[in-house]
């Protein structure tokens, strides 16, 4: 490993002379930079997707895991009694941190988007909602349902698992998809750089044979190519990452109640991750070119 | 030692030891295997049977890095000399120093003198493809000797140069020989051999009928 580190150092400290032994090859060079730039651009989006869905999964998880709702439907006369009974029952249920009946103002706010602001909520047979905050351990939903059935017949417990699970799962999958994309992009980058390096090595067969003739070791020759491709991948990826970040920045900003799409972007420390893309691209290029050069050189006599 | 390119043997029953500081000519008709023999001498080819030792090490046991290090001790002038076409000729001549990490000021001074000697003093900035055949051969010779190698193998180094220049190149090789370097020149230029014999104790090897023979003093 220390040998690899030495090589990496060599790539950046550089030996201008060693660099010149490989002719400046215009076309494969530009292809390498272009490929690295494109892949970096795509990686920024895959990263943004992963992080946004990660945040989403966490948010849903956090908000929903620790809260559930009890809905009480009862004739107007019994509503207050049943609510009080339910609250008493909940207070003695292990795993319930707090239970609170929503006020009619709060209920009106919840219904407002559907019925408008002036809803006479007291005159309507609207169920009473009780918001339950769970402790970290949570409560036994099945047990609670049984007790409610006995003591508060009008109560329906909604512990959100039914729709929380699939949503959380979807967000988790989306995040994984993002990471898989990043891995695939990395592998594709390695493939393209390997192809470009092979083309460059084949095009420079004479250079290699002259270098061997005058006593150059394989490492010296490989280094000249590796340095070239690593620096190109680094530069290309830096441009691609910058372009990707600008594109993400000019996406509409996430709004308070924004859905998933408007939340696509980086937040806080998240801005740090894309900065790793250019060095990672350089590392991929380093190993891809080194493997290609070693293979090509070992096949020579 | 013997060698063949797949088909029949080209060289058979060869047994030779180049002692340090010796001066050899290698002659033989075209196609007799002079180039092949030189390639065996610097390890570019491996004998199909028998054993070749370079500086005491069996070629078969040498890895690629060993070969690289050996080539720093053997200056080779190819018949068809190749260069890095994108670098000026002066850089090409310096190449053996650069690839072995030795390019100090003393060597730069050597370079000037050496280029003057082979008549390329004013051509240092030219690119190899613009050189004539003779200039390329002289540049290749300069490149072969810049490292002051222990052994110089030259394959028809005077093929494309005029008589006067060939005398200069020969003089350079003779000087190197006096400094203790081992020299082997493949050529079929008998005049060159005769000229050398006046200045240096040279042995003449001849390839004939797949064998390497020591030619008599009949030249
Ligand atoms: N790479 C090769 N593959 C097959 N045959 C070769 C190769 N190189 C040379 N030869 C053959 O070997 C013979 C000797 O070639 P060479 O050593 O170049 O002779 P010389 O240098 O004395 O003219 C020739 O007949 C040539 O055709
Ligand atoms: Mg020949």
XYZ file of N, CA and C in Angstrom, chain A residues 75-298:
672
model
N -71.902 9.690 19.063
C -72.989 10.674 19.044
C -72.551 11.895 19.853
N -73.050 13.078 19.454
C -72.615 14.338 20.055
C -72.623 14.282 21.581
N -73.634 13.653 22.148
C -73.757 13.634 23.595
C -72.648 12.851 24.280
N -72.186 11.813 23.631
C -71.198 10.951 24.306
C -69.756 11.320 23.998
N -69.608 12.276 23.084
C -68.273 12.577 22.594
C -67.314 12.939 23.721
N -67.760 13.860 24.596
C -66.873 14.340 25.667
C -66.508 13.198 26.607
N -67.474 12.374 26.957
C -67.216 11.260 27.870
C -66.218 10.275 27.287
N -66.503 9.919 26.038
C -65.620 8.919 25.423
C -64.192 9.460 25.275
N -64.096 10.778 24.946
C -62.776 11.380 24.812
C -62.035 11.311 26.137
N -62.738 11.677 27.199
C -62.117 11.650 28.520
C -61.701 10.233 28.890
N -62.586 9.261 28.587
C -62.260 7.861 28.904
C -61.023 7.411 28.140
N -60.996 7.809 26.846
C -59.853 7.404 26.025
C -58.573 8.007 26.580
N -58.622 9.285 26.962
C -57.424 9.946 27.486
C -56.956 9.269 28.766
N -57.918 8.914 29.645
C -57.548 8.232 30.883
C -56.846 6.911 30.578
N -57.468 6.199 29.644
C -56.917 4.893 29.285
C -55.494 5.033 28.718
N -55.340 6.043 27.869
C -54.024 6.224 27.255
C -52.974 6.592 28.294
N -53.365 7.395 29.268
C -52.404 7.809 30.295
C -51.849 6.629 31.066
N -52.640 5.578 31.163
C -52.156 4.414 31.908
C -51.574 3.347 30.994
N -51.469 3.667 29.722
C -50.899 2.671 28.792
C -49.390 2.816 28.740
N -48.651 1.739 29.026
C -47.193 1.824 28.945
C -46.764 2.097 27.500
N -45.813 2.982 27.317
C -45.322 3.269 25.973
C -45.934 4.523 25.374
N -46.929 5.066 26.013
C -47.511 6.319 25.528
C -46.907 7.460 26.335
N -46.249 8.391 25.646
C -45.613 9.494 26.362
C -46.650 10.555 26.700
N -47.360 11.036 25.671
C -48.419 12.024 25.910
C -49.587 11.688 25.015
N -50.751 12.099 25.459
C -51.950 11.966 24.635
C -52.724 13.265 24.818
N -53.148 13.834 23.703
C -53.762 15.154 23.794
C -54.882 15.223 22.772
N -56.066 15.675 23.240
C -57.181 15.854 22.309
C -56.948 17.141 21.530
N -57.152 17.088 20.221
C -56.994 18.307 19.427
C -58.144 19.247 19.757
N -57.828 20.522 19.787
C -58.890 21.501 20.025
C -59.688 21.653 18.743
N -60.865 22.260 18.847
C -61.682 22.397 17.638
C -61.007 23.334 16.640
N -60.208 24.305 17.134
C -59.468 25.164 16.205
C -58.483 24.344 15.378
N -57.784 23.447 16.068
C -56.806 22.618 15.365
C -57.493 21.707 14.347
N -58.637 21.160 14.759
C -59.366 20.280 13.836
C -59.843 21.060 12.621
N -60.272 22.305 12.897
C -60.737 23.128 11.784
C -59.568 23.386 10.824
N -58.384 23.647 11.370
C -57.217 23.908 10.526
C -56.905 22.703 9.651
N -57.100 21.510 10.236
C -56.830 20.306 9.447
C -57.810 20.161 8.294
N -59.065 20.574 8.530
C -60.088 20.379 7.508
C -60.158 21.540 6.522
N -59.559 22.642 6.928
C -59.665 23.860 6.128
C -59.319 23.660 4.649
N -58.240 22.945 4.345
C -57.914 22.789 2.920
C -59.042 22.166 2.106
N -59.921 21.410 2.769
C -60.997 20.743 2.016
C -62.326 21.514 2.085
N -62.578 22.135 3.239
C -63.923 22.737 3.405
C -63.908 24.250 3.514
N -62.765 24.866 3.459
C -62.715 26.317 3.590
C -62.649 26.743 5.041
N -62.404 28.033 5.271
C -62.092 28.541 6.613
C -63.294 28.652 7.558
N -64.490 28.782 7.033
C -65.610 29.119 7.934
C -66.449 27.922 8.311
N -65.789 26.777 8.411
C -66.540 25.549 8.696
C -67.069 25.563 10.134
N -68.407 25.418 10.304
C -68.975 25.363 11.682
C -68.733 23.976 12.245
N -67.549 23.747 12.686
C -67.136 22.377 13.013
C -67.925 21.764 14.154
N -68.362 22.623 15.090
C -69.104 22.090 16.238
C -70.454 21.506 15.832
N -70.959 22.012 14.690
C -72.281 21.553 14.279
C -72.211 20.299 13.430
N -71.022 19.865 13.118
C -70.885 18.714 12.231
C -70.461 17.488 13.016
N -70.840 16.308 12.529
C -70.426 15.078 13.214
C -68.986 14.701 12.859
N -68.088 15.614 13.203
C -66.675 15.362 12.908
C -66.076 14.572 14.053
N -65.317 13.516 13.765
C -64.719 12.757 14.861
C -63.708 13.598 15.649
N -63.595 13.252 16.907
C -62.584 13.916 17.740
C -61.256 13.187 17.541
N -60.159 13.963 17.348
C -58.844 13.347 17.155
C -58.003 13.490 18.413
N -57.304 12.426 18.774
C -56.371 12.480 19.899
C -54.989 12.151 19.358
N -54.067 13.054 19.642
C -52.708 12.855 19.125
C -51.903 12.143 20.191
N -51.291 11.041 19.806
C -50.520 10.250 20.770
C -49.038 10.343 20.421
N -48.221 10.728 21.402
C -46.773 10.667 21.228
C -46.278 9.453 21.986
N -45.533 8.607 21.262
C -45.039 7.398 21.918
C -43.675 7.644 22.543
N -43.360 6.786 23.497
C -41.980 6.777 23.982
C -41.149 6.018 22.972
N -39.833 5.979 23.183
C -38.969 5.290 22.231
C -39.308 3.804 22.113
N -39.764 3.237 23.243
C -40.078 1.800 23.191
C -41.360 1.545 22.406
N -42.280 2.511 22.413
C -43.550 2.337 21.740
C -44.518 1.513 22.589
N -45.780 1.459 22.141
C -46.764 0.684 22.903
C -47.192 -0.527 22.091
N -47.945 -1.376 22.740
C -48.441 -2.580 22.081
C -49.776 -2.239 21.430
N -49.764 -2.048 20.099
C -50.951 -1.556 19.404
C -52.129 -2.520 19.521
N -51.831 -3.823 19.398
C -52.919 -4.808 19.460
C -53.598 -4.795 20.829
N -52.775 -4.719 21.874
C -53.315 -4.690 23.237
C -54.171 -3.456 23.459
N -53.668 -2.310 22.980
C -54.390 -1.064 23.158
C -55.738 -1.137 22.451
N -55.752 -1.725 21.256
C -57.009 -1.836 20.494
C -58.038 -2.642 21.275
N -57.573 -3.746 21.891
C -58.494 -4.581 22.664
C -59.106 -3.804 23.812
N -58.247 -3.065 24.529
C -58.762 -2.320 25.683
C -59.701 -1.218 25.226
N -59.367 -0.554 24.117
C -60.229 0.503 23.610
C -61.592 -0.049 23.229
N -61.562 -1.224 22.597
C -62.815 -1.846 22.173
C -63.749 -2.023 23.361
N -63.157 -2.412 24.488
C -63.953 -2.652 25.682
C -64.440 -1.353 26.307
N -63.580 -0.343 26.373
C -63.929 0.834 27.170
C -64.379 2.028 26.352
N -63.883 2.196 25.130
C -64.282 3.336 24.298
C -64.699 2.797 22.939
N -65.916 2.320 22.803
C -66.346 1.620 21.580
C -66.209 2.470 20.327
N -66.268 3.799 20.432
C -66.218 4.639 19.224
C -64.811 4.962 18.762
N -63.776 4.386 19.419
C -62.396 4.798 19.097
C -61.765 3.895 18.040
N -61.032 4.528 17.117
C -60.269 3.779 16.118
C -58.815 4.241 16.207
N -57.945 3.293 16.439
C -56.529 3.644 16.580
C -55.844 3.545 15.217
N -55.191 4.615 14.860
C -54.414 4.598 13.613
C -52.954 4.824 13.976
N -52.167 3.717 13.947
C -50.764 3.887 14.352
C -49.848 4.176 13.152
N -50.445 4.499 12.015
C -49.704 4.982 10.835
C -48.818 3.934 10.165
N -48.692 2.751 10.807
C -47.786 1.768 10.196
C -48.230 1.408 8.795
N -49.520 1.366 8.606
C -50.041 0.922 7.322
C -49.440 1.725 6.168
N -49.419 3.044 6.306
C -48.874 3.812 5.185
C -47.471 4.336 5.441
N -47.030 4.207 6.677
C -45.670 4.673 6.951
C -44.636 3.726 6.347
N -44.853 2.438 6.551
C -43.887 1.430 6.100
C -43.569 1.549 4.603
N -44.626 1.481 3.759
C -44.303 1.532 2.326
C -43.616 2.838 1.916
N -44.026 3.952 2.542
C -43.401 5.222 2.174
C -41.937 5.236 2.557
N -41.716 4.776 3.784
C -40.340 4.759 4.257
C -39.514 3.822 3.405
N -40.134 2.685 3.055
C -39.434 1.712 2.225
C -39.092 2.320 0.873
N -40.068 3.038 0.310
C -39.851 3.645 -1.007
C -38.692 4.631 -0.941
N -38.695 5.440 0.108
C -37.626 6.430 0.230
C -36.281 5.727 0.398
N -36.285 4.649 1.179
C -35.042 3.896 1.382
C -34.543 3.292 0.081
N -35.481 2.730 -0.700
C -35.102 2.149 -1.982
C -34.514 3.209 -2.902
N -35.167 4.369 -2.883
C -34.728 5.458 -3.739
C -33.301 5.846 -3.388
N -33.051 5.866 -2.081
C -31.704 6.229 -1.649
C -30.704 5.182 -2.114
N -31.105 3.900 -1.981
C -30.195 2.844 -2.397
C -29.948 2.936 -3.896
N -31.017 3.237 -4.634
C -30.899 3.382 -6.081
C -29.860 4.445 -6.406
N -29.898 5.531 -5.645
C -28.921 6.598 -5.848
C -27.509 6.095 -5.649
N -27.309 5.336 -4.568
C -25.957 4.837 -4.302
C -25.520 3.835 -5.355
N -26.462 2.964 -5.772
C -26.117 1.995 -6.821
C -25.719 2.750 -8.087
N -26.471 3.825 -8.399
C -26.127 4.616 -9.595
C -24.712 5.156 -9.474
N -24.371 5.631 -8.281
C -23.026 6.193 -8.103
C -21.970 5.115 -8.332
N -22.233 3.914 -7.815
C -21.279 2.826 -8.034
C -21.159 2.506 -9.525
N -22.318 2.460 -10.203
C -22.295 2.144 -11.635
C -21.554 3.232 -12.404
N -21.795 4.474 -12.014
C -21.102 5.570 -12.692
C -19.599 5.426 -12.481
N -19.204 5.065 -11.265
C -17.778 4.873 -10.985
C -17.203 3.760 -11.845
N -17.951 2.648 -11.956
C -17.459 1.522 -12.752
C -17.366 1.920 -14.225
N -18.366 2.680 -14.689
C -18.351 3.115 -16.091
C -17.170 4.045 -16.343
N -16.921 4.923 -15.382
C -15.770 5.823 -15.520
C -14.492 4.999 -15.647
N -14.359 3.998 -14.780
C -13.160 3.153 -14.831
C -13.055 2.479 -16.191
N -14.196 1.994 -16.705
C -14.190 1.320 -18.002
C -13.734 2.265 -19.100
N -14.315 3.457 -19.111
C -13.984 4.379 -20.188
C -12.522 4.805 -20.122
N -12.051 5.019 -18.909
C -10.653 5.442 -18.778
C -9.720 4.302 -19.168
N -10.126 3.071 -18.825
C -9.311 1.926 -19.234
C -9.224 1.843 -20.752
N -10.374 2.026 -21.410
C -10.371 1.973 -22.877
C -9.483 3.071 -23.454
N -9.631 4.267 -22.910
C -8.822 5.383 -23.419
C -7.341 5.121 -23.167
N -7.036 4.586 -21.988
C -5.625 4.313 -21.666
C -5.077 3.238 -22.586
N -5.891 2.191 -22.848
C -5.434 1.144 -23.763
C -5.170 1.718 -25.140
N -6.066 2.601 -25.585
C -5.873 3.215 -26.897
C -4.577 4.013 -26.903
N -4.345 4.763 -25.836
C -3.134 5.585 -25.771
C -1.887 4.696 -25.725
N -1.973 3.596 -24.984
C -0.815 2.703 -24.890
C -0.521 2.060 -26.239
N -1.594 1.668 -26.946
C -1.394 1.045 -28.255
C -0.833 2.067 -29.237
N -1.345 3.288 -29.169
C -0.889 4.321 -30.102
C 0.567 4.688 -29.833
N 1.032 4.425 -28.631
C 2.392 4.823 -28.271
C 3.342 3.637 -28.159
N 3.069 2.606 -28.955
C 3.922 1.410 -28.887
C 5.384 1.768 -29.146
N 5.620 2.670 -30.100
C 7.012 3.017 -30.409
C 7.663 3.737 -29.224
N 6.910 4.642 -28.632
C 7.441 5.356 -27.472
C 7.847 4.364 -26.391
N 6.981 3.377 -26.168
C 7.260 2.411 -25.112
C 8.504 1.589 -25.461
N 8.625 1.189 -26.737
C 9.791 0.351 -27.071
C 11.076 1.172 -26.987
N 11.023 2.442 -27.364
C 12.218 3.281 -27.224
C 12.582 3.420 -25.751
N 11.580 3.644 -24.909
C 11.858 3.809 -23.479
C 12.459 2.539 -22.886
N 11.910 1.396 -23.303
C 12.469 0.132 -22.801
C 13.912 -0.023 -23.266
N 14.159 0.354 -24.514
C 15.507 0.183 -25.063
C 16.538 0.969 -24.264
N 16.154 2.178 -23.841
C 17.140 2.992 -23.135
C 17.116 2.728 -21.635
N 16.427 1.670 -21.223
C 16.548 1.256 -19.836
C 15.490 1.786 -18.884
N 14.322 2.210 -19.427
C 13.260 2.660 -18.528
C 12.584 1.455 -17.906
N 12.301 1.542 -16.631
C 11.562 0.467 -15.976
C 10.078 0.638 -16.276
N 9.343 -0.477 -16.158
C 7.908 -0.432 -16.447
C 7.202 0.617 -15.591
N 7.609 0.715 -14.345
C 6.958 1.675 -13.451
C 7.095 3.101 -13.955
N 8.261 3.390 -14.495
C 8.510 4.737 -15.013
C 7.581 5.032 -16.193
N 7.491 4.053 -17.085
C 6.647 4.236 -18.270
C 5.182 4.335 -17.847
N 4.765 3.414 -16.977
C 3.376 3.410 -16.527
C 3.036 4.743 -15.875
N 3.948 5.221 -15.057
C 3.728 6.466 -14.317
C 3.429 7.636 -15.255
N 4.154 7.659 -16.380
C 3.956 8.760 -17.317
C 2.513 8.754 -17.824
N 1.995 7.560 -18.133
C 0.613 7.471 -18.605
C -0.371 7.713 -17.468
N -0.087 7.099 -16.340
C -0.998 7.198 -15.210
C -1.184 8.658 -14.800
N -0.093 9.376 -14.749
C -0.131 10.775 -14.343
C -1.021 11.577 -15.286
N -0.774 11.361 -16.570
C -1.577 12.025 -17.575
C -3.077 11.821 -17.347
N -3.460 10.542 -17.257
C -4.884 10.238 -17.191
C -5.487 10.646 -15.857
N -4.712 10.523 -14.800
C -5.235 10.894 -13.492
C -5.527 12.394 -13.451
N -4.588 13.174 -13.944
C -4.783 14.621 -13.897
C -5.951 15.032 -14.789
N -6.072 14.343 -15.936
C -7.187 14.675 -16.818
C -8.515 14.337 -16.192
N -8.597 13.176 -15.564
C -9.843 12.776 -14.921
C -10.167 13.767 -13.807
N -9.136 14.189 -13.078
C -9.345 15.131 -11.979
C -9.920 16.444 -12.514
N -9.296 16.955 -13.568
C -9.746 18.232 -14.121
C -11.160 18.103 -14.690
N -11.390 17.019 -15.455
C -12.712 16.824 -16.046
C -13.779 16.706 -14.975
N -13.490 15.913 -13.952
C -14.473 15.691 -12.898
C -14.732 16.985 -12.123
N -13.705 17.813 -11.967
C -13.900 19.077 -11.254
C -14.882 19.962 -12.025
N -14.710 20.007 -13.341
C -15.612 20.821 -14.167
C -17.028 20.253 -14.101
N -17.133 18.913 -14.243
C -18.441 18.276 -14.215
C -19.148 18.479 -12.885
N -18.386 18.378 -11.799
C -18.976 18.558 -10.469
C -19.472 19.991 -10.300
N -18.646 20.936 -10.743
C -19.051 22.343 -10.620
C -20.338 22.572 -11.396
N -20.400 22.044 -12.621
C -21.602 22.220 -13.441
C -22.803 21.573 -12.755
N -22.598 20.374 -12.208
C -23.685 19.674 -11.533
C -24.189 20.450 -10.322
N -23.261 21.026 -9.560
C -23.650 21.771 -8.359
C -24.430 23.019 -8.740
N -23.981 23.674 -9.811
C -24.713 24.866 -10.254
C -26.122 24.470 -10.665
N -26.230 23.356 -11.397
C -27.548 22.893 -11.840
C -28.444 22.588 -10.639
N -27.860 21.955 -9.606
C -28.668 21.647 -8.421
C -29.082 22.932 -7.707
N -28.160 23.899 -7.679
C -28.462 25.141 -6.967
C -29.594 25.914 -7.611
N -29.673 25.847 -8.955
C -30.728 26.641 -9.588
C -32.034 25.881 -9.701
N -32.095 24.661 -9.130
C -33.391 24.000 -9.007
C -34.220 24.820 -8.033
N -35.558 24.815 -8.202
C -36.391 25.567 -7.244
C -36.067 25.109 -5.825
N -35.960 26.060 -4.917
C -35.589 25.728 -3.543
C -36.696 24.920 -2.864
N -36.307 24.123 -1.893
C -37.266 23.320 -1.150
C -38.206 24.232 -0.372
N -39.505 23.986 -0.469
C -40.441 24.806 0.283
C -40.828 24.100 1.571
N -41.444 24.909 2.452
C -41.848 24.411 3.760
C -42.565 23.064 3.651
N -43.628 23.052 2.842
C -44.404 21.826 2.722
C -44.097 21.126 1.413
N -42.953 21.492 0.832
C -42.616 20.981 -0.495
C -42.569 19.472 -0.511
N -42.882 18.950 -1.612
C -42.846 17.504 -1.750
C -41.423 17.052 -1.949
N -41.305 15.904 -2.545
C -39.990 15.302 -2.707
C -39.149 16.051 -3.727
N -39.753 16.368 -4.889
C -38.966 16.915 -5.986
C -38.293 18.226 -5.631
N -39.038 19.105 -4.927
C -38.460 20.405 -4.626
C -37.396 20.283 -3.552
N -37.315 19.104 -2.909
C -36.300 18.943 -1.870
C -35.006 18.380 -2.417
N -34.937 18.176 -3.751
C -33.739 17.588 -4.343
C -32.594 18.590 -4.262
N -31.616 18.267 -3.465
C -30.498 19.199 -3.326
C -29.674 18.808 -2.129
N -28.770 19.681 -1.764
C -27.913 19.393 -0.618
C -28.239 20.352 0.505
N -28.064 19.879 1.722
C -28.286 20.743 2.870
C -27.119 20.619 3.824
N -26.703 21.755 4.361
C -25.673 21.770 5.396
C -24.423 21.024 4.987
N -24.062 20.037 5.816
C -22.862 19.248 5.550
C -22.949 18.499 4.233
N -24.169 18.352 3.730
C -24.369 17.633 2.476
C -23.583 18.246 1.333
N -23.330 19.551 1.410
C -22.572 20.215 0.347
C -21.134 19.723 0.291
N -20.708 19.079 1.352
C -19.329 18.596 1.410
C -19.123 17.379 0.503
N -20.142 16.529 0.427
C -19.971 15.261 -0.307
C -19.612 15.429 -1.775
N -20.286 16.303 -2.517
C -19.922 16.404 -3.945
C -18.457 16.798 -4.149
N -17.874 17.459 -3.142
C -16.482 17.879 -3.305
C -15.540 16.676 -3.363
N -16.054 15.507 -2.929
C -15.222 14.299 -2.985
C -15.197 13.691 -4.383
N -16.100 14.160 -5.253
C -16.204 13.504 -6.569
C -14.910 13.632 -7.382
N -14.336 14.847 -7.537
C -13.104 14.921 -8.356
C -11.954 14.063 -7.826
N -11.638 14.119 -6.517
C -10.565 13.230 -6.069
C -10.898 11.756 -6.269
N -12.175 11.382 -6.083
C -12.531 9.976 -6.299
C -12.359 9.595 -7.761
N -12.749 10.505 -8.656
C -12.567 10.228 -10.091
C -11.082 10.058 -10.393
N -10.262 10.894 -9.755
C -8.813 10.794 -9.987
C -8.298 9.441 -9.490
N -8.815 8.993 -8.349
C -8.360 7.713 -7.812
C -8.787 6.574 -8.731
N -10.022 6.648 -9.223
C -10.494 5.632 -10.169
C -9.598 5.618 -11.406
N -9.294 6.807 -11.917
C -8.453 6.903 -13.119
C -7.063 6.352 -12.835
N -6.560 6.664 -11.667
C -5.226 6.204 -11.281
C -5.146 4.682 -11.351
N -6.098 4.021 -10.698
C -6.034 2.560 -10.661
C -6.358 1.949 -12.017
N -7.316 2.538 -12.734
C -7.677 1.988 -14.043
C -6.487 2.085 -14.996
N -5.823 3.259 -15.019
C -4.706 3.428 -15.948
C -3.529 2.571 -15.528
N -3.311 2.484 -14.221
C -2.175 1.694 -13.757
C -2.352 0.225 -14.142
N -3.583 -0.279 -13.947
C -3.825 -1.675 -14.315
C -3.649 -1.856 -15.814
N -4.194 -0.914 -16.607
C -4.092 -1.040 -18.069
C -2.625 -0.989 -18.493
N -1.864 -0.066 -17.908
C -0.455 0.091 -18.310
C 0.343 -1.151 -17.930
N 0.100 -1.655 -16.722
C 0.855 -2.842 -16.306
C 0.560 -4.031 -17.197
N -0.740 -4.153 -17.525
C -1.125 -5.277 -18.373
C -0.449 -5.131 -19.735
N -0.551 -3.945 -20.327
C 0.024 -3.730 -21.661
C 1.535 -3.955 -21.633
N 2.191 -3.444 -20.589
C 3.651 -3.555 -20.539
C 4.098 -4.993 -20.318
N 3.344 -5.733 -19.522
C 3.801 -7.089 -19.218
C 3.637 -7.993 -20.428
